[in-house]
Coordinates of C-alpha atoms in Angstrom, one line a residue:
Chain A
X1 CA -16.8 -29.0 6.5
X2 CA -19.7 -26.7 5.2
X3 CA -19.3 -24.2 2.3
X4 CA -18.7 -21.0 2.5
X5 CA -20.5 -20.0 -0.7
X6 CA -22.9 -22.2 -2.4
X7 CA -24.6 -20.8 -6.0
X8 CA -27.1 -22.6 -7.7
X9 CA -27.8 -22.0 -11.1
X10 CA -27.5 -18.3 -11.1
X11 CA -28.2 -16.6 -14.3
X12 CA -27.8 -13.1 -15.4
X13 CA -28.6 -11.4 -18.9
X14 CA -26.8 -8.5 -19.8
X15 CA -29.3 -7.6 -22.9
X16 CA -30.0 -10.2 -24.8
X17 CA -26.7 -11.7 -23.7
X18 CA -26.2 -14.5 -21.0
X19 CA -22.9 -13.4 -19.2
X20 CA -22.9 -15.8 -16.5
X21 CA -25.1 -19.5 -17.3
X22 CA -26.5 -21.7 -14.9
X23 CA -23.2 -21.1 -12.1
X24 CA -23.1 -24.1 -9.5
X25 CA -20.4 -23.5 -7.0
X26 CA -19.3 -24.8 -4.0
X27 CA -16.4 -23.2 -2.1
X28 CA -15.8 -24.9 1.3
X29 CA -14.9 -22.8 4.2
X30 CA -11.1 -22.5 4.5
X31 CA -10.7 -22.6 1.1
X32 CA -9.0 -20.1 -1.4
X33 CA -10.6 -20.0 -4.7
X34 CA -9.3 -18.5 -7.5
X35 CA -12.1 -17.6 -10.2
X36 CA -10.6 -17.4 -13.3
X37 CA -12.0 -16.3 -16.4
X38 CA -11.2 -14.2 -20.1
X39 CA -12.4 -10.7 -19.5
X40 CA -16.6 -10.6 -20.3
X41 CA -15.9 -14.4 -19.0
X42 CA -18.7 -13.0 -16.3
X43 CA -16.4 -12.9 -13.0
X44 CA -17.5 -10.2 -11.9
X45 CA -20.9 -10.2 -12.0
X46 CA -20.6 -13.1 -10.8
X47 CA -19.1 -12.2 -7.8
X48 CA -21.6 -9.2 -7.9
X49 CA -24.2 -11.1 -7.7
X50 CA -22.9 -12.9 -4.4
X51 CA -22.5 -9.4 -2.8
X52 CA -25.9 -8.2 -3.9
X53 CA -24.4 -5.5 -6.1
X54 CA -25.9 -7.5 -8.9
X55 CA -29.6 -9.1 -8.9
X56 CA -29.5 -12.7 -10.5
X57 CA -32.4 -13.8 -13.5
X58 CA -32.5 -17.0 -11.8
X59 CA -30.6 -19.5 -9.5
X60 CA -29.5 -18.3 -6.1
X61 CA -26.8 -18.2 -3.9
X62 CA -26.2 -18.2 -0.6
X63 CA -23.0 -16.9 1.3
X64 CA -21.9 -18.3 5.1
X65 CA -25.6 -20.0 5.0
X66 CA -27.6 -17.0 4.0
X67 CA -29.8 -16.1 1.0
X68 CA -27.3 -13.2 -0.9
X69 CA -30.4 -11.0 -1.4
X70 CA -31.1 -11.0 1.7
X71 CA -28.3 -10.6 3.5
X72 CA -28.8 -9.1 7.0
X73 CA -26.4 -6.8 8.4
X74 CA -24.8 -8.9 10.9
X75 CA -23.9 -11.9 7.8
X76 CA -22.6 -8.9 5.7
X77 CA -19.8 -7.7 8.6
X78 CA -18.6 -11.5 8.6
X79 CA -17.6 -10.8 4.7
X80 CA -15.5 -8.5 3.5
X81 CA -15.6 -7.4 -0.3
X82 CA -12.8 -5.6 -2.3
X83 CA -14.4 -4.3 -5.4
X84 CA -12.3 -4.4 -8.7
X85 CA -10.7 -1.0 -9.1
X86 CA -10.6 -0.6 -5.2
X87 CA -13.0 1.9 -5.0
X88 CA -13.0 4.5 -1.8
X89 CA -13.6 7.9 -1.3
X90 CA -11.0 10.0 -3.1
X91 CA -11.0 13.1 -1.1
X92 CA -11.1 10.7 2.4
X93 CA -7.5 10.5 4.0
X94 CA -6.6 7.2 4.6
X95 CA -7.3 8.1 8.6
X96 CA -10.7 9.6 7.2
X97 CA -11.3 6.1 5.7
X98 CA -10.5 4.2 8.7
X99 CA -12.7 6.0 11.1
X100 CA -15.3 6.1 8.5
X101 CA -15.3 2.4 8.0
X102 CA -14.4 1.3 12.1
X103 CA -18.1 1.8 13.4
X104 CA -19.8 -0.2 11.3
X105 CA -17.7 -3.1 12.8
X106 CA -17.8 -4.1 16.3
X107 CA -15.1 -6.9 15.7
X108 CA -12.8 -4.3 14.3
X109 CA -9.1 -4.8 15.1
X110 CA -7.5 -1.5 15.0
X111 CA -4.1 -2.7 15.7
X112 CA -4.3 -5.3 12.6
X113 CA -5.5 -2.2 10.6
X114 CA -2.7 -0.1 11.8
X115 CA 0.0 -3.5 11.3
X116 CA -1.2 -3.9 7.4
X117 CA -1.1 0.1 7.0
X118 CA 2.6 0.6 8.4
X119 CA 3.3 -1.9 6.8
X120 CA 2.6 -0.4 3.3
X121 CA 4.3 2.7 4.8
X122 CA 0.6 4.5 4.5
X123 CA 0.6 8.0 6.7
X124 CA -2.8 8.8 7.6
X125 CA -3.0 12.2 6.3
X126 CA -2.1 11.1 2.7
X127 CA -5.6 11.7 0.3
X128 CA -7.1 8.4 -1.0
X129 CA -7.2 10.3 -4.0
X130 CA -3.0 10.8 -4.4
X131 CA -2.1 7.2 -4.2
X132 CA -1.2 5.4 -6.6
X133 CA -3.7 2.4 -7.1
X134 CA -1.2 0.0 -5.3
X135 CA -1.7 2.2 -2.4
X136 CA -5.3 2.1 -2.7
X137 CA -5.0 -1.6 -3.4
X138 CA -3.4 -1.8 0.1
X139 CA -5.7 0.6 1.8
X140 CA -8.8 -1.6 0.6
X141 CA -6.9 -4.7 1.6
X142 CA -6.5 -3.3 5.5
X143 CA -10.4 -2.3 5.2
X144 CA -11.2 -5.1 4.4
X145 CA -9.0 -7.1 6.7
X146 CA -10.0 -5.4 9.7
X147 CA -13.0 -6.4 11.0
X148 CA -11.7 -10.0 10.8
X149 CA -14.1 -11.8 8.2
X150 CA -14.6 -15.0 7.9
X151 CA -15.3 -14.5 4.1
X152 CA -13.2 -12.2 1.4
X153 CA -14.2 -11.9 -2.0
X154 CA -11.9 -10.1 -3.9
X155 CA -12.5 -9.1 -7.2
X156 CA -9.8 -8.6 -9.6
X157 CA -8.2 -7.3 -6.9
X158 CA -4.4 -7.1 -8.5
X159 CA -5.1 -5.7 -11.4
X160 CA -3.8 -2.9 -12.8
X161 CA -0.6 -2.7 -9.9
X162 CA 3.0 -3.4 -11.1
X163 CA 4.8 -7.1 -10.8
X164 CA 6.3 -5.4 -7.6
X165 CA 3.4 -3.9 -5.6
X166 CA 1.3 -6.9 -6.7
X167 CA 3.6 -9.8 -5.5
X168 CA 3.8 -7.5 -2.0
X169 CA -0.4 -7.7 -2.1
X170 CA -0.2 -11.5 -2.7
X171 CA 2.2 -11.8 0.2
X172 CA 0.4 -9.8 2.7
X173 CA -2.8 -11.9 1.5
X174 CA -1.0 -15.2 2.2
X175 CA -0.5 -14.3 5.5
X176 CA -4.1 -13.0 6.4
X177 CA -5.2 -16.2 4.5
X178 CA -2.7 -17.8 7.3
X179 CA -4.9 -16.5 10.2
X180 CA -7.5 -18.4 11.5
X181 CA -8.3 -20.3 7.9
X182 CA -10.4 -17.7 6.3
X183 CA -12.1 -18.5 3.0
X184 CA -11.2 -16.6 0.4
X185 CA -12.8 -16.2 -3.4
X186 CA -11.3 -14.2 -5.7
X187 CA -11.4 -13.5 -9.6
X188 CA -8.5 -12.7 -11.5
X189 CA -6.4 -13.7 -14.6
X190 CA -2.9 -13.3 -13.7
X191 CA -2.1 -16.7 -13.4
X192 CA 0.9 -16.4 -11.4
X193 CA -1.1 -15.0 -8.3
X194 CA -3.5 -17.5 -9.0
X195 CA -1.3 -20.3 -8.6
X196 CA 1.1 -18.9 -5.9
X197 CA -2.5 -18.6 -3.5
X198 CA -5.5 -20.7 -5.1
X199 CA -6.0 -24.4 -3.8
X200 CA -9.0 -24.5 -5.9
X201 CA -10.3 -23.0 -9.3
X202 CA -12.9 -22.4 -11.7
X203 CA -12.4 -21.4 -14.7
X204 CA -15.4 -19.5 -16.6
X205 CA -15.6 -19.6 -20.6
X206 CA -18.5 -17.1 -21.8
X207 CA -20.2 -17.1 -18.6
X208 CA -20.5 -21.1 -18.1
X209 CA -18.3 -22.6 -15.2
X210 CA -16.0 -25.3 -17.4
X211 CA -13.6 -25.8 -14.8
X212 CA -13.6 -26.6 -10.8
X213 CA -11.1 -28.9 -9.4
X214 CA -8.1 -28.2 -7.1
X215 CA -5.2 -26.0 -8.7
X216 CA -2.9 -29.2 -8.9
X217 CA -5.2 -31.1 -10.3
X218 CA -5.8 -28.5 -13.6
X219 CA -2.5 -28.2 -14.2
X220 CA -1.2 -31.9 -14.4
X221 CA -4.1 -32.5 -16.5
X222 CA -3.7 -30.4 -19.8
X223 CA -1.0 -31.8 -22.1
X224 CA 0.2 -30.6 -25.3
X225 CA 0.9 -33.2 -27.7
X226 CA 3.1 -32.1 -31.2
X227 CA 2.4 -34.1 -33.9
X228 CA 5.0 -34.4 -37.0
X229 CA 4.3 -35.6 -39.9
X230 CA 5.8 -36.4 -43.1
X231 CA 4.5 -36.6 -46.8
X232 CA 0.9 -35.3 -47.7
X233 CA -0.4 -32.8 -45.6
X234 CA -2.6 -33.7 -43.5
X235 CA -6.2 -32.2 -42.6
X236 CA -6.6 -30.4 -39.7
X237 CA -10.4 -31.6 -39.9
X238 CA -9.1 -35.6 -39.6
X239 CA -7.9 -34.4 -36.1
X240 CA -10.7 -32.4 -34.6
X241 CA -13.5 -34.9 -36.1
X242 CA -11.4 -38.3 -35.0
X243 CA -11.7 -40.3 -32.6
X244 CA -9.7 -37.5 -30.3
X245 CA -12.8 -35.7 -29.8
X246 CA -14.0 -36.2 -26.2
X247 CA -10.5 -35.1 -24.9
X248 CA -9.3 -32.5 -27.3
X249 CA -9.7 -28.8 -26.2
X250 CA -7.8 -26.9 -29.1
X251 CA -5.5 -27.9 -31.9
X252 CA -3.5 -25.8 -34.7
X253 CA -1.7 -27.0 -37.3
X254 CA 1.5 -25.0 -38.3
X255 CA 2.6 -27.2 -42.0
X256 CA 3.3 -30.5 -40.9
X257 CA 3.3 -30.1 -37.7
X258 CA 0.5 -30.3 -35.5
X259 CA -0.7 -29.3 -32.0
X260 CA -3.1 -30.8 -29.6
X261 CA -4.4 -29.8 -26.7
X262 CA -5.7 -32.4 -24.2
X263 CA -7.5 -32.7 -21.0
X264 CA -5.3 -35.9 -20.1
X265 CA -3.7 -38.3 -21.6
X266 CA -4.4 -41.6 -21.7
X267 CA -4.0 -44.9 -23.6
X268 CA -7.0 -44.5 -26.0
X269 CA -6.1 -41.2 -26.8
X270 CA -2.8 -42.1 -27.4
X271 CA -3.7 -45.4 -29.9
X272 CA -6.1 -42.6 -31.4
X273 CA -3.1 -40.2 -31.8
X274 CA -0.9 -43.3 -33.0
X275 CA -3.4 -44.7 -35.6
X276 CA -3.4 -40.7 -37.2
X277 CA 0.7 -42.4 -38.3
X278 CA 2.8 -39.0 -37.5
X279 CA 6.3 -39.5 -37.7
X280 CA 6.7 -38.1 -34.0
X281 CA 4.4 -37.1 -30.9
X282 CA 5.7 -35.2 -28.6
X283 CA 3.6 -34.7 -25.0
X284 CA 4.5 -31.8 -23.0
X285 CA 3.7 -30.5 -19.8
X286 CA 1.7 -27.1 -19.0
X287 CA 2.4 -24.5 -16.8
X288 CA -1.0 -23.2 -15.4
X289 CA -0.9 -20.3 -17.7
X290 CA -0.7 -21.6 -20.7
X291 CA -3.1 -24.7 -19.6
X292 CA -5.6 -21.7 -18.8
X293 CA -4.6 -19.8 -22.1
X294 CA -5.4 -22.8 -24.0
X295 CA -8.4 -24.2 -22.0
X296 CA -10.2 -20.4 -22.5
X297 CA -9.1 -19.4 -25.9
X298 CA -11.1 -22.5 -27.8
X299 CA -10.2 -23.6 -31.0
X300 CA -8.0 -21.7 -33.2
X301 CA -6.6 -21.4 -36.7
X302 CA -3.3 -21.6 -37.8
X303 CA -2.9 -18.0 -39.7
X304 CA -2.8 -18.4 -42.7
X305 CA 0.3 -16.1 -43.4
X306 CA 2.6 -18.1 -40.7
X307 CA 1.5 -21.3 -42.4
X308 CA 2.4 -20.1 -46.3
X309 CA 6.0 -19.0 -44.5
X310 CA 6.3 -22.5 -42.9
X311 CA 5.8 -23.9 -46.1
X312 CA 7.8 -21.2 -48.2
X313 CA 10.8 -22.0 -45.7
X314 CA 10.6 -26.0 -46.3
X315 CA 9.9 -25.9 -49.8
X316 CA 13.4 -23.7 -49.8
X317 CA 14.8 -25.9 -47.6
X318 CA 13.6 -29.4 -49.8
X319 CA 15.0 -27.3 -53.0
X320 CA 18.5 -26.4 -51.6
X321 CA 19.0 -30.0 -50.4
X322 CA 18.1 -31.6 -54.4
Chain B
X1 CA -22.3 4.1 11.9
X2 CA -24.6 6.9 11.1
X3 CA -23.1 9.4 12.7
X4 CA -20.4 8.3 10.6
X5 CA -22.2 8.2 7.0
X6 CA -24.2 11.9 8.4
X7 CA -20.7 13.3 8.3
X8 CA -19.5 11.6 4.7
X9 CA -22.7 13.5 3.2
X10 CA -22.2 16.2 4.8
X11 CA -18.3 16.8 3.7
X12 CA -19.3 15.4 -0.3
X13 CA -21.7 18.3 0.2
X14 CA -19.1 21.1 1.4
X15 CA -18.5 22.1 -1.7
X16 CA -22.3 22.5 -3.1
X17 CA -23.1 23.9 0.1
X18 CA -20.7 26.7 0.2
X19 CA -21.9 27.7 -3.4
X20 CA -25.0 27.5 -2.2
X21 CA -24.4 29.9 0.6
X22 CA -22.1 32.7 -1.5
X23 CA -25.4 32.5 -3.7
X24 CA -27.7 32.8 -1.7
X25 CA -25.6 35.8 0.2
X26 CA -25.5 37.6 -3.1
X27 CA -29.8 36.9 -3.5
X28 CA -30.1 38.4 0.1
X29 CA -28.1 41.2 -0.5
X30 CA -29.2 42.5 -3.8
X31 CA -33.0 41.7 -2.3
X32 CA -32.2 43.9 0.8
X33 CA -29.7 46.4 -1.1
X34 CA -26.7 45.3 1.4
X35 CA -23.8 46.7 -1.1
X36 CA -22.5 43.2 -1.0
X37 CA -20.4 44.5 -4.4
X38 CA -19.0 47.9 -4.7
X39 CA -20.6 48.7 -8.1
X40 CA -24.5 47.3 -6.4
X41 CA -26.6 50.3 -5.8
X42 CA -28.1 50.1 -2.6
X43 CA -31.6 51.7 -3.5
X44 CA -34.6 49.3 -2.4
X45 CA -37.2 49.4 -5.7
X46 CA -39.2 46.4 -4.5
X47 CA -41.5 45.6 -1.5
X48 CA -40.1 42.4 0.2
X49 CA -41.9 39.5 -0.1
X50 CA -44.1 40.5 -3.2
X51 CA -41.3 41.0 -6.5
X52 CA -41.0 38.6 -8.6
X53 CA -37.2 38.8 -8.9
X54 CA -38.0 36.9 -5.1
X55 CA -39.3 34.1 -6.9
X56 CA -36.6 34.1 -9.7
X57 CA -33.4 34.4 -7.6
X58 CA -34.8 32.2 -5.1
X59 CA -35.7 29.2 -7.9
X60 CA -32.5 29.5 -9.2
X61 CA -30.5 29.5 -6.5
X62 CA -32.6 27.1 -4.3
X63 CA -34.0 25.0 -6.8
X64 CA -30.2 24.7 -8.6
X65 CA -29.1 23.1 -4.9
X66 CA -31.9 21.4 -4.9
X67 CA -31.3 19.8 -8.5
X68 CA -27.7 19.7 -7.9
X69 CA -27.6 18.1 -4.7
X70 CA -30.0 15.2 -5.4
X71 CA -27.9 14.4 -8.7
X72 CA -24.9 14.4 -6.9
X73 CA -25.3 12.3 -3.9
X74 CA -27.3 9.5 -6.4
X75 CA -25.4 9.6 -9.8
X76 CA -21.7 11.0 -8.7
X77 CA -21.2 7.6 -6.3
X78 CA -22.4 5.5 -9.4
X79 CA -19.9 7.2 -11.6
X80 CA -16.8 6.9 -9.3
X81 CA -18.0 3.0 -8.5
X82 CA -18.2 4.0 -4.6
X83 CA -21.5 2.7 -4.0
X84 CA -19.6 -1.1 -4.1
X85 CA -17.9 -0.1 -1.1
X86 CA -20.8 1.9 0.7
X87 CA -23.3 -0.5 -0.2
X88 CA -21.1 -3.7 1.1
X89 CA -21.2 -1.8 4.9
X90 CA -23.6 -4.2 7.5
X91 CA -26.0 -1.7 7.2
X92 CA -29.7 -2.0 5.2
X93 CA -29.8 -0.1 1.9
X94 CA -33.0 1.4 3.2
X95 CA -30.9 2.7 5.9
X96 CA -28.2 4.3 3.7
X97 CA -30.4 6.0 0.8
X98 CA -32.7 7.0 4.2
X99 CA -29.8 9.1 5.7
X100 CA -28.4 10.2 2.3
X101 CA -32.0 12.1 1.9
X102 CA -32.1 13.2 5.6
X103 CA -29.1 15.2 4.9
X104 CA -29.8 16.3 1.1
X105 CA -33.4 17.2 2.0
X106 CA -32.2 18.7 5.3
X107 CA -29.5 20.8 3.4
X108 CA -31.5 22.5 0.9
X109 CA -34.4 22.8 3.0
X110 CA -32.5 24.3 6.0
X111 CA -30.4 26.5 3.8
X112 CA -33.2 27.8 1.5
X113 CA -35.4 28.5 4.6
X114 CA -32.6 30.3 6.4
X115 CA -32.8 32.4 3.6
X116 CA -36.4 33.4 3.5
X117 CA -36.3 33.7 7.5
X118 CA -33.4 36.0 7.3
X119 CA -35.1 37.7 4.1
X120 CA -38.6 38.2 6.6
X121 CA -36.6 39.1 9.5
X122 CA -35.1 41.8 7.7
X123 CA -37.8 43.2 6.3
X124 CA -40.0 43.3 9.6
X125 CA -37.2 45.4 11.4
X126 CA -38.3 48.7 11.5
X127 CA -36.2 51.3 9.7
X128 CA -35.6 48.9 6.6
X129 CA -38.3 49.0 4.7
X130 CA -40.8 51.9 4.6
X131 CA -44.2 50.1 4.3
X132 CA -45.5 47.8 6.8
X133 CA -44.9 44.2 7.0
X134 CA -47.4 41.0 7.3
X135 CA -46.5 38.0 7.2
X136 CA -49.0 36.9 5.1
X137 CA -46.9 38.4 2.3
X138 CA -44.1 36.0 2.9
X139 CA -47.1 32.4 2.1
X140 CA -45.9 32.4 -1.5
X141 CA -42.5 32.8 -0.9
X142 CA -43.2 29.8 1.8
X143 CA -45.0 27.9 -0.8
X144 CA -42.1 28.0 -3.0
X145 CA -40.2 26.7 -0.4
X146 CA -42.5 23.4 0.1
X147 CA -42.2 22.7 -3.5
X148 CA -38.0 22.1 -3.4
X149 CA -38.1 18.3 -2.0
X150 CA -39.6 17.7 -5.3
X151 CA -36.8 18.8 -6.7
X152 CA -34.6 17.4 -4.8
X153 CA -36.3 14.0 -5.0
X154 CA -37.1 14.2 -8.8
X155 CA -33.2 14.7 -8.8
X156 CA -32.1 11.9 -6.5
X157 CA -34.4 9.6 -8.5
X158 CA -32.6 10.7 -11.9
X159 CA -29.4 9.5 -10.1
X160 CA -30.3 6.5 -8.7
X161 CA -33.1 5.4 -11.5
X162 CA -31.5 3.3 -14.1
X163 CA -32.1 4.4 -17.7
X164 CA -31.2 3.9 -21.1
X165 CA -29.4 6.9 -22.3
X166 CA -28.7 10.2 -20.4
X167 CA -32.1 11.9 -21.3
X168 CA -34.4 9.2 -19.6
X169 CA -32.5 8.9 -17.0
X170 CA -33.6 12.9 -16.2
X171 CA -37.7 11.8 -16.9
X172 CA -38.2 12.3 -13.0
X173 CA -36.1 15.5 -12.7
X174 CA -38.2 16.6 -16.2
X175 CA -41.5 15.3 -14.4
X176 CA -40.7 17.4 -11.0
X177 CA -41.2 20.7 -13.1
X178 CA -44.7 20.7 -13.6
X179 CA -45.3 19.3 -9.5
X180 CA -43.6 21.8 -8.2
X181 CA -45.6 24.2 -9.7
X182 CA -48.8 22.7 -9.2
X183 CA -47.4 22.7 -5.2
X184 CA -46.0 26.3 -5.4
X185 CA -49.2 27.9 -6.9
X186 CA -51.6 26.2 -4.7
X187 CA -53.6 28.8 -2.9
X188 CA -52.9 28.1 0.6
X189 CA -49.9 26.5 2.3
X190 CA -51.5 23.9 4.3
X191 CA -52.5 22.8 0.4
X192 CA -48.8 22.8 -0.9
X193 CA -47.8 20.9 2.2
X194 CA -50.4 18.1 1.1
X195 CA -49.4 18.1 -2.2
X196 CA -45.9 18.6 -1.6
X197 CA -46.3 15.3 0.3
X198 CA -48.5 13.8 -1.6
X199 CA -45.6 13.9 -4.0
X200 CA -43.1 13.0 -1.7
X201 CA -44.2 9.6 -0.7
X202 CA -44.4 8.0 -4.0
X203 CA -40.8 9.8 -4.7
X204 CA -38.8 8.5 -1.7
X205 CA -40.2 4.8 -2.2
X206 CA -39.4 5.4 -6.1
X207 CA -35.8 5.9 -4.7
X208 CA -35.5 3.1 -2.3
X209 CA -37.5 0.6 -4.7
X210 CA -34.5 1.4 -7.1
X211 CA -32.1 1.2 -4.5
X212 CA -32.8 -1.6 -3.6
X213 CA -33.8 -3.2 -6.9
X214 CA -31.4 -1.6 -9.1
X215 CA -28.3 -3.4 -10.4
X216 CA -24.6 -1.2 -9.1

């Protein structure tokens, strides 16, 4: 199977500041990728630069086997791009924006267009500009869906729509993903769309792609071990600087007790776990929210305020029990 | 398809347009002494063609479209974030910044010509004016009128030029001043007409040089 999208070290300065580093991607046709990503992570301009909006330092990328600065126009109809904030032409009716958009497309299916937009319930008189942005979500989405790409790249393209009108865009994008396999890339960080559509995701930290592995596959791999101990406290430092290292995204240490994050969890980690003596270690599963939350928010300290209560309550507690 | 984006400039420039027109209305009238307004007095004080009220009215009201339109069809789509979805259409950006200056150039030209022709036809009927009329007398008037697309271009460049802060951004509307009056006060026409082009070519690959090379 060939890929759909293939970047290769693309590079783009904001200033002097790298927002997306050295991106190598490969997203294979029929696949649904879900870029993830912090906001200022760099998913947009990433995707920007994949559409041309945006010009790259360095690296390239090509979409559907063409150079995506030089996209000619017939490459361009086989991809359809929903920008974040669904922009469109306020004072078009929706009608306005259909017969605006139709000629540029000679593999435009009207009757698909007109299926998504009764579907939404859209008239054709209504103003772009006096929907709500769900509406205008939905109005891009049958824009875009139209011409029949082979390609979407959506940006962000549920943000800022309520739990219902957002859960009705994922649905309606499950079943366009349905027909014919399309490939479909698209950046968000509501983790519940990604995980209810992606096969595939990448996750970007400060511009540099840490993550790209199936969905699955992410999700089954972060742990979170709880270490308790008892007796002296022990250093947070003795954890991060141990033997833990190579597998330890982010730890926090609340009192005695202690927090690891892990990319897996195997049997060296879990002699080098054993050897720190806690009184109990406790591995739990993550959802794929807070395995992304933990993965993209790097290490953290304990506040210092939560810690001095911790303590405050067992020293209390140690009291009332002598 | 560019039937299609002729008729999205043309309806995002309704509104300017139809300014435009009221303004230019009011220029003829008070030029001509039409009592356009009840209070206007409809005594004719000035030969046609050779007051410079002409030359005022007509800079403002032609050379404010002018400015006006070329800021609006470049910047107003980078503010509202539209140019994501026009740019993404299968069409070449050369293509797209071509027709949007077709129409802008077309516009300003067309309307602020209509309003000299109807200004000369006016005063070459007999019975309107009392002195005769050449048409030599209308060349300045005519050289004034070559010198808008600088206008307009220095303004579409502003738009579409990326710049630090606000003031930079306006360097080629600032720099279109001084051109348009080295086009306007040119002796001869056929010497604005070089100059205006002369100016004109660099502009409109300025524009789609940024265009194309400018980040959206």
């Amino acid at each position: 199977m060939s890929d759909a999208i293939i970047t290769h070290r693309l590079t783009k300065h904001y200033g002097s500041k790298r927002v997306v580093d050295c991106l190598n991607l490969r997203v294979p046709q029929g696949c649904v990728y879900g870029l993830l990503g912090r906001n200022g992570a760099g998913k947009s301009t990433a995707i920007k630069m994949l559409l041309g909006m945006v010009h790259a330092d360095s690296g390239h990328a090509e979409l559907l086997g063409e150079r995506c600065d030089h996209l000619a126009a017939e490459t361009r109809a086989r991809i359809a791009y929903l920008a974040e904030g669904h922009p469109l032409y306020g004072w078009m009716t929706i009608g306005e924006a259909v017969r605006f958009t139709r000629p540029f497309y000679p593999t435009w299916n009207g009757p698909l267009a007109d299926q998504i937009l009764d579907h939404f319930e859209l008239s054709r008189r209504q103003k772009i500009r006096r929907l709500s942005r769900g509406q205008q979500a939905q109005v891009s989405l049958a824009l875009a869906v139209a011409p029949e790409p082979e390609l979407l790249v959506l940006d962000d393209p549920t943000l800022g729509l309520d739990t219902v009108v957002r859960r009705d865009f994922l649905e309606s994008l499950i079943q366009i993903i349905q027909r014919h396999g399309r490939t479909i890339l698209f950046s968000s960080h509501i983790l519940g769309d990604v995980e209810r559509v992606a096969d595939r995701i990448g996750i970007l930290v400060d511009g540099v792609l840490r993550v790209d592995c199936p969905t699955e596959t992410f999700r089954q791999r972060m742990h979170k071990v709880v270490l308790e101990f008892h007796g002296p406290k022990l250093e947070v430092e003795t954890v991060r600087e141990g033997p833990l290292c190579p597998g330890l995204v982010s730890y926090r240490q609340i009192g005695s007790r202690v927090e690891l994050v892990t990319v897996g969890y195997d049997d060296a980690q879990r002699t080098a776990i054993e050897s720190l003596q806690p009184h109990s270690i406790e591995v739990l599963d993550l959802n794929l929210e807070d395995a992304f939350i933990e993965y993209t928010r790097g290490p953290r300290r304990s506040l210092p305020l939560f810690a001095m209560e911790t303590e405050d309550a067992s020293s209390t507690d140690s009291q009332g029990a002598a | 398809m560019h039937r299609a984006l002729i008729v999205k400039e043309l309806r995002e420039a309704a509104g300017l347009v139809v300014l435009a027109v009221l303004a230019m209305a009011l220029v003829l009238a008070m030029l001509t002494g039409f009592p356009i307004l009840p209070w206007y007095s409809t005594r004719i004080i000035h030969y046609p063609f050779l007051q410079d009220s002409l030359r005022f009215n007509f800079w403002l009201v032609a050379g404010g479209l002018a400015a006006t339109l070329g800021l609006k069809q470049s910047a107003w789509e980078l503010g509202k974030g539209t140019y994501h979805y026009l740019l993404h259409r299968p069409l070449s950006r050369h293509h797209i910044f071509g027709i949007k200056l077709a129409v802008g150039g077309g516009l300003v030209m067309g309307l602020s010509g209509l309003l000299l022709a109807l200004y000369a036809c006016w005063a070459l009927t007999p019975g309107h004016f009392p002195a005769p009329f050449e048409w030599s007398m209308t060349w300045p008037a005519w050289r004034l009128w070559l010198a808008l697309p600088v206008v307009y271009l220095g303004a579409f460049l502003s738009g579409v030029r990326p710049g630090r802060w606000f003031g930079s951004r306006l360097l080629p509307l600032a720099a279109a001043i001084p051109l348009t009056m080295l086009v306007s006060l040119a002796p001869w026409c056929w010497l604005s007409a070089i100059t205006s082009l002369l100016v004109m070519v660099p502009g409109i690959s300025a524009i789609f040089y940024y265009a194309q090379q400018r980040d959206y």
